[in-house]
PDB file of C-alpha atoms in Angstrom:
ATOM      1  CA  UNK K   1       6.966 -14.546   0.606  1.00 42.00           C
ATOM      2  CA  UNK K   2       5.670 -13.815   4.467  1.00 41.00           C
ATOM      3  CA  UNK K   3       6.037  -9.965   3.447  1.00 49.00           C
ATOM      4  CA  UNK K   4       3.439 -10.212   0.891  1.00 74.00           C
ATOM      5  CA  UNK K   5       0.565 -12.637   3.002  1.00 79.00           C
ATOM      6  CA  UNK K   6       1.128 -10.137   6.007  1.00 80.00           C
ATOM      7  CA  UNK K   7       0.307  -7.340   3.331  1.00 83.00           C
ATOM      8  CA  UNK K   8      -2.799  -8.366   3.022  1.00 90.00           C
ATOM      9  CA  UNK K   9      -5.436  -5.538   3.943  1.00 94.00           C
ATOM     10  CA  UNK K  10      -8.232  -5.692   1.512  1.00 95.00           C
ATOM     11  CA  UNK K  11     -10.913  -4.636   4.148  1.00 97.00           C
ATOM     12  CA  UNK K  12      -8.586  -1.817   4.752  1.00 96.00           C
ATOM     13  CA  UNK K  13      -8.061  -0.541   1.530  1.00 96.00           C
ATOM     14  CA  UNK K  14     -11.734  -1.359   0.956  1.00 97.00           C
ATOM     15  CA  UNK K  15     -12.788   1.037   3.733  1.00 97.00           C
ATOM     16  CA  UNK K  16     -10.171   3.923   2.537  1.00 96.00           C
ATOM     17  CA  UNK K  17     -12.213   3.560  -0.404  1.00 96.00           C
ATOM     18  CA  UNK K  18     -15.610   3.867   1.103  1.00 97.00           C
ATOM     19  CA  UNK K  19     -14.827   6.361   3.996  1.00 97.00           C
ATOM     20  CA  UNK K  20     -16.772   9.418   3.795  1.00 97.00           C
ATOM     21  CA  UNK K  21     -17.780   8.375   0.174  1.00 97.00           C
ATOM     22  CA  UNK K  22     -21.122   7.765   1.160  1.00 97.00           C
ATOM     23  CA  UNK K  23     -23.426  10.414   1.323  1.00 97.00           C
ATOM     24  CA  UNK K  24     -26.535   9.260   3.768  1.00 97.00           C
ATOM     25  CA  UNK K  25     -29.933  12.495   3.008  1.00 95.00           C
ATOM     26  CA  UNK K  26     -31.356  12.319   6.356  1.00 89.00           C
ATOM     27  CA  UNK K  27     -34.169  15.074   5.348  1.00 90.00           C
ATOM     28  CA  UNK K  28     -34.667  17.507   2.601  1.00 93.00           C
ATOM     29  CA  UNK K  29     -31.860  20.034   3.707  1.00 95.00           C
ATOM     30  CA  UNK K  30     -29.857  17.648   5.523  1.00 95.00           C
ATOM     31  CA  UNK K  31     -27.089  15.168   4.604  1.00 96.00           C
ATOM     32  CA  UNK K  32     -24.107  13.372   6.038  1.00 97.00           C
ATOM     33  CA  UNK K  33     -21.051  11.483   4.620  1.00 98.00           C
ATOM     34  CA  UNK K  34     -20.758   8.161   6.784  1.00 97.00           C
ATOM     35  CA  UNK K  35     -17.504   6.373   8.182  1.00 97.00           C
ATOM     36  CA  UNK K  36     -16.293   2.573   6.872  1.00 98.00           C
ATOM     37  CA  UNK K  37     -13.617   0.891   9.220  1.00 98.00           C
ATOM     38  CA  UNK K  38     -11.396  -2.093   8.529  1.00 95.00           C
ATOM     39  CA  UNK K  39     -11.154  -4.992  10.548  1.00 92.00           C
ATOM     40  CA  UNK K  40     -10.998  -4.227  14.308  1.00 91.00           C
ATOM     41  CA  UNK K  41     -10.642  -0.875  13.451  1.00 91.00           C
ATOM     42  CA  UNK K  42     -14.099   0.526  14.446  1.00 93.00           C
ATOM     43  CA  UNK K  43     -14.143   1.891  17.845  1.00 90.00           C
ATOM     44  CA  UNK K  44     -16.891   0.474  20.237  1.00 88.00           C
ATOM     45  CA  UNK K  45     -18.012   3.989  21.622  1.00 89.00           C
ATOM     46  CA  UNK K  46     -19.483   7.495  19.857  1.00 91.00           C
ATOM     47  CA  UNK K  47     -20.648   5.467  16.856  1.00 93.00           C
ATOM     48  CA  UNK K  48     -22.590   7.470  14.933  1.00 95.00           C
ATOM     49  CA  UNK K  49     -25.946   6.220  13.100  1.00 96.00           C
ATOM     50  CA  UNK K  50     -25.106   5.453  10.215  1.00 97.00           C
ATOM     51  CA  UNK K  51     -21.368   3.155   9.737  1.00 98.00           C
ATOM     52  CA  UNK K  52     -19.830   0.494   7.318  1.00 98.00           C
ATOM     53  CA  UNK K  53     -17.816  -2.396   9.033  1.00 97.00           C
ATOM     54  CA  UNK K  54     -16.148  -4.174   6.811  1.00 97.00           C
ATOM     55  CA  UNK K  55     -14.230  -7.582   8.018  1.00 96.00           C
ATOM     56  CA  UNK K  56     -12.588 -10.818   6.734  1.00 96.00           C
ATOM     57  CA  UNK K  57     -15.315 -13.386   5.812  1.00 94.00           C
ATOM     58  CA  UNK K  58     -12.763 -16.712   5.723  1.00 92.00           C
ATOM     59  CA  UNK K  59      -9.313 -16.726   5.092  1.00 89.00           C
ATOM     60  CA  UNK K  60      -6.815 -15.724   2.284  1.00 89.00           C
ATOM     61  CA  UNK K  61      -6.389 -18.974  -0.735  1.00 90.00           C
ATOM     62  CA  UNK K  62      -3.997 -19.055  -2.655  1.00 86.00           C
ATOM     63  CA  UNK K  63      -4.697 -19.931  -6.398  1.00 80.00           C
ATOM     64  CA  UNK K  64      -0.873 -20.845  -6.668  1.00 78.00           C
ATOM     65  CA  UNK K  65       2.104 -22.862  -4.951  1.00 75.00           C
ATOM     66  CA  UNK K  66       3.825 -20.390  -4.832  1.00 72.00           C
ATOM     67  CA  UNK K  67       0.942 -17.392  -2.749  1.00 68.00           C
ATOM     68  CA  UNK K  68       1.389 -14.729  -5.630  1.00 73.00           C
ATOM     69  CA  UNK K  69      -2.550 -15.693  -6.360  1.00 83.00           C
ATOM     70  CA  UNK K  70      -4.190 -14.506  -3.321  1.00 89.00           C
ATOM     71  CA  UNK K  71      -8.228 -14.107  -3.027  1.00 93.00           C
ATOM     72  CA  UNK K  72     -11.063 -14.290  -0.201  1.00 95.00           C
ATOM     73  CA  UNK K  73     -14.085 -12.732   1.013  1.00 96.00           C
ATOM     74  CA  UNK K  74     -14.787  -9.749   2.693  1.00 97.00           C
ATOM     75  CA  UNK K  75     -18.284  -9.211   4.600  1.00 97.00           C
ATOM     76  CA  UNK K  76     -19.327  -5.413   4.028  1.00 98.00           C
ATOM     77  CA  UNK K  77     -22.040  -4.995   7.286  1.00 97.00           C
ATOM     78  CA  UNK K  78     -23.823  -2.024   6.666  1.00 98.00           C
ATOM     79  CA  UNK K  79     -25.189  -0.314  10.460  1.00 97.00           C
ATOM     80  CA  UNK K  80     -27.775   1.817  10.508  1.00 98.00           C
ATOM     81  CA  UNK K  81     -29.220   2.631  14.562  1.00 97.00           C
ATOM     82  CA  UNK K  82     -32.938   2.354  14.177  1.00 96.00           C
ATOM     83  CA  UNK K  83     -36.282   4.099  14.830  1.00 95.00           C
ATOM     84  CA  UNK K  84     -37.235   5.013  17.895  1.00 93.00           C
ATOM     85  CA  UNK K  85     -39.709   2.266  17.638  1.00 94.00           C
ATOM     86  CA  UNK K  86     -37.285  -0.448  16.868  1.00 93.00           C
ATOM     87  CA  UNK K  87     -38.062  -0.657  12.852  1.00 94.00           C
ATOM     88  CA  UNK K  88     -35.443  -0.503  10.801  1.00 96.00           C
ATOM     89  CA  UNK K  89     -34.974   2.804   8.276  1.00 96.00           C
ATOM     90  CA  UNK K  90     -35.232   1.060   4.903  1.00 96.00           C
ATOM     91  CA  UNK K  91     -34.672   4.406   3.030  1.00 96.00           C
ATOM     92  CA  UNK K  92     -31.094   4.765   4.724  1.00 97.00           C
ATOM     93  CA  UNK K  93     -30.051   1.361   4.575  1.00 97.00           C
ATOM     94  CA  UNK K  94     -31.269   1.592   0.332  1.00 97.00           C
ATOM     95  CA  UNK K  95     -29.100   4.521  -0.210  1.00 97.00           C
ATOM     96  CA  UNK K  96     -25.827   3.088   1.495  1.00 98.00           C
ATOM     97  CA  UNK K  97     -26.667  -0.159  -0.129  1.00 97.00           C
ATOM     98  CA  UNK K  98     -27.132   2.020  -3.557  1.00 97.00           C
ATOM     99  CA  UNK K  99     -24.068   3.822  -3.499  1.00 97.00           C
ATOM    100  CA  UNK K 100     -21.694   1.174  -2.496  1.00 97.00           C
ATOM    101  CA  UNK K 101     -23.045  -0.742  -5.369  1.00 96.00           C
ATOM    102  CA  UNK K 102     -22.196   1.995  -7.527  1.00 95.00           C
ATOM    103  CA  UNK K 103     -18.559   2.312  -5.918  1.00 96.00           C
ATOM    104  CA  UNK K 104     -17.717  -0.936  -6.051  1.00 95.00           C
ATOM    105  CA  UNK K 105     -18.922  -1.782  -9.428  1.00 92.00           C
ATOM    106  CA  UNK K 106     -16.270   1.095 -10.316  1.00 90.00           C
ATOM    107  CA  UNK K 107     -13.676   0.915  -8.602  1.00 88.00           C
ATOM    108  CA  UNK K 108      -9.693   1.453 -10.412  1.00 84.00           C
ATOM    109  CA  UNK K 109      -7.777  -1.259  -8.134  1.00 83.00           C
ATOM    110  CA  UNK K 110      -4.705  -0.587  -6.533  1.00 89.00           C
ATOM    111  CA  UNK K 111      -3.246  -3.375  -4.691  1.00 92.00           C
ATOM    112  CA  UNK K 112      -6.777  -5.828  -4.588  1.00 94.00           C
ATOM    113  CA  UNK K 113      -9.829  -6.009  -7.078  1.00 95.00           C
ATOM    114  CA  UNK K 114     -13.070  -5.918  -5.674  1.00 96.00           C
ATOM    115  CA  UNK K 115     -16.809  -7.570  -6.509  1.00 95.00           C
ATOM    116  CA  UNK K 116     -19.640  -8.686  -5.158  1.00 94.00           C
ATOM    117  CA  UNK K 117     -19.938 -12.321  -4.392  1.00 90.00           C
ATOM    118  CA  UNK K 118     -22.118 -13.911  -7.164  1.00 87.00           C
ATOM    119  CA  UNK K 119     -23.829 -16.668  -5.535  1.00 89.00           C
ATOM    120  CA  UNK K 120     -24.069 -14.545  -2.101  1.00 90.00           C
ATOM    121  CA  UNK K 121     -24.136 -10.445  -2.531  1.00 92.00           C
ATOM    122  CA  UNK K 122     -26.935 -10.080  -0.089  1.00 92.00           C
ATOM    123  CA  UNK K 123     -27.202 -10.791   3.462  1.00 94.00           C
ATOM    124  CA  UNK K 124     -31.331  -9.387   4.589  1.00 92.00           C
ATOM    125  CA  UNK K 125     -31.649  -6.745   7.051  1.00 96.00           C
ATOM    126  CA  UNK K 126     -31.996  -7.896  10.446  1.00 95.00           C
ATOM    127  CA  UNK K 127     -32.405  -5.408  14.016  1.00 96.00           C
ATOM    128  CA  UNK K 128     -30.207  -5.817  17.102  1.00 94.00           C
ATOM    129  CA  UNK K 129     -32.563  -4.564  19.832  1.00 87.00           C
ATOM    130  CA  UNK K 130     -29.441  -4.675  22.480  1.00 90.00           C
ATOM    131  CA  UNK K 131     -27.668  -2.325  20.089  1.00 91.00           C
ATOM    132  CA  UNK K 132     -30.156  -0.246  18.637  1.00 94.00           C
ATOM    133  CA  UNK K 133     -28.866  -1.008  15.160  1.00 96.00           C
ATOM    134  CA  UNK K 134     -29.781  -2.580  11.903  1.00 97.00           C
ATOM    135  CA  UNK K 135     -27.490  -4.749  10.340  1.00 97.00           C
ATOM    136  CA  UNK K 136     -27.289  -5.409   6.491  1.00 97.00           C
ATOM    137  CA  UNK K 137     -24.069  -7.477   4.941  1.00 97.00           C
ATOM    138  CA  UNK K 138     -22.965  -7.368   1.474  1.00 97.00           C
ATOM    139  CA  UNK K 139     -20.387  -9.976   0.141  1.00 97.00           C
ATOM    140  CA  UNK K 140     -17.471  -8.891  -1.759  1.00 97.00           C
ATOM    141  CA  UNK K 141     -14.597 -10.947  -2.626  1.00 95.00           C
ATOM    142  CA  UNK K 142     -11.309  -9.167  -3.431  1.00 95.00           C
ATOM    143  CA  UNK K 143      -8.067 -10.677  -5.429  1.00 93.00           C
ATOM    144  CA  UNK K 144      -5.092  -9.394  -5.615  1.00 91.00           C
ATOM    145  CA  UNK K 145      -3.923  -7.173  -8.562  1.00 89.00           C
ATOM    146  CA  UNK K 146      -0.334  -7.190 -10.472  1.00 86.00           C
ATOM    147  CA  UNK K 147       0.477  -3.964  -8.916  1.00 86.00           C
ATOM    148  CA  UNK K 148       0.240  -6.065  -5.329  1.00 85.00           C
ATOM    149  CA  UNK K 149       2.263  -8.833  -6.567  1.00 80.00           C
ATOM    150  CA  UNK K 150       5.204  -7.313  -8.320  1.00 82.00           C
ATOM    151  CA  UNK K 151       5.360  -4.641  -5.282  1.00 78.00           C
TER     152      UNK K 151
END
């Protein structure tokens, strides 16, 4: 049983998901697809303005004896740097919020199903003026799926 609780990597399979799936329109002409990183996977130099950092909100329950049932929560912090005058860029942080809506919502699950958290999808915006960055989190919880249990 160990081999399938140390398989457990729904913010990475999350991010795989999201990475480079999000399209960020900076200007008319201009647009960018943006990087999501797993847990301690996001590097803490040459970030660029716009990221997803997605990371284990609580542990893993098991809705069984026997850990075949496995949920939990994942906390999907959306970074956005801001402007220059410290304000956050509400635009930006709408679209990201927008699409990953729309890409979670429809999502074909592999090895963990994916949704917002019901009681909790939306954490508001708040500015880091040490970093330079906005902050937004969405709440997903994630199960796993029969393909994850009978592999």
């Amino acid at each position: 049983m160990m081999s399938k609780i140390s398989k457990l990597t729904p913010d990475k399979e999350l991010a795989s998901i999201l990475d480079g799936k999000i399209i960020v329109q900076t200007s008319a002409s201009n647009s960018h697809a943006i990087r999501a990183y797993g847990s301690n996977e996001r590097p803490n130099k040459n970030l660029s303005d716009e990221f997803i950092d997605l990371s284990w909100n609580g542990g893993a329950q098991s809705l069984t004896g026997n850990y075949s049932l496995l949920r939990g929560n994942l906390m999907l912090s959306i970074y956005v740097k801001t402007q220059t005058d410290g304000r956050s860029k509400k635009n930006i942080i709408s679209q990201i919020i927008s699409q990953c809506e729309d890409i979670i919502n429809n999502i074909e699950p592999k090895n963990f199903y994916f949704e917002f958290v019901p009681t909790n999808v939306i954490m508001p915006t708040t500015v880091n003026l040490t970093n330079g960055y906005s902050t937004t989190i969405l709440n997903v919880s994630w199960r796993v799926t029969e393909q994850f249990i009978n592999n």
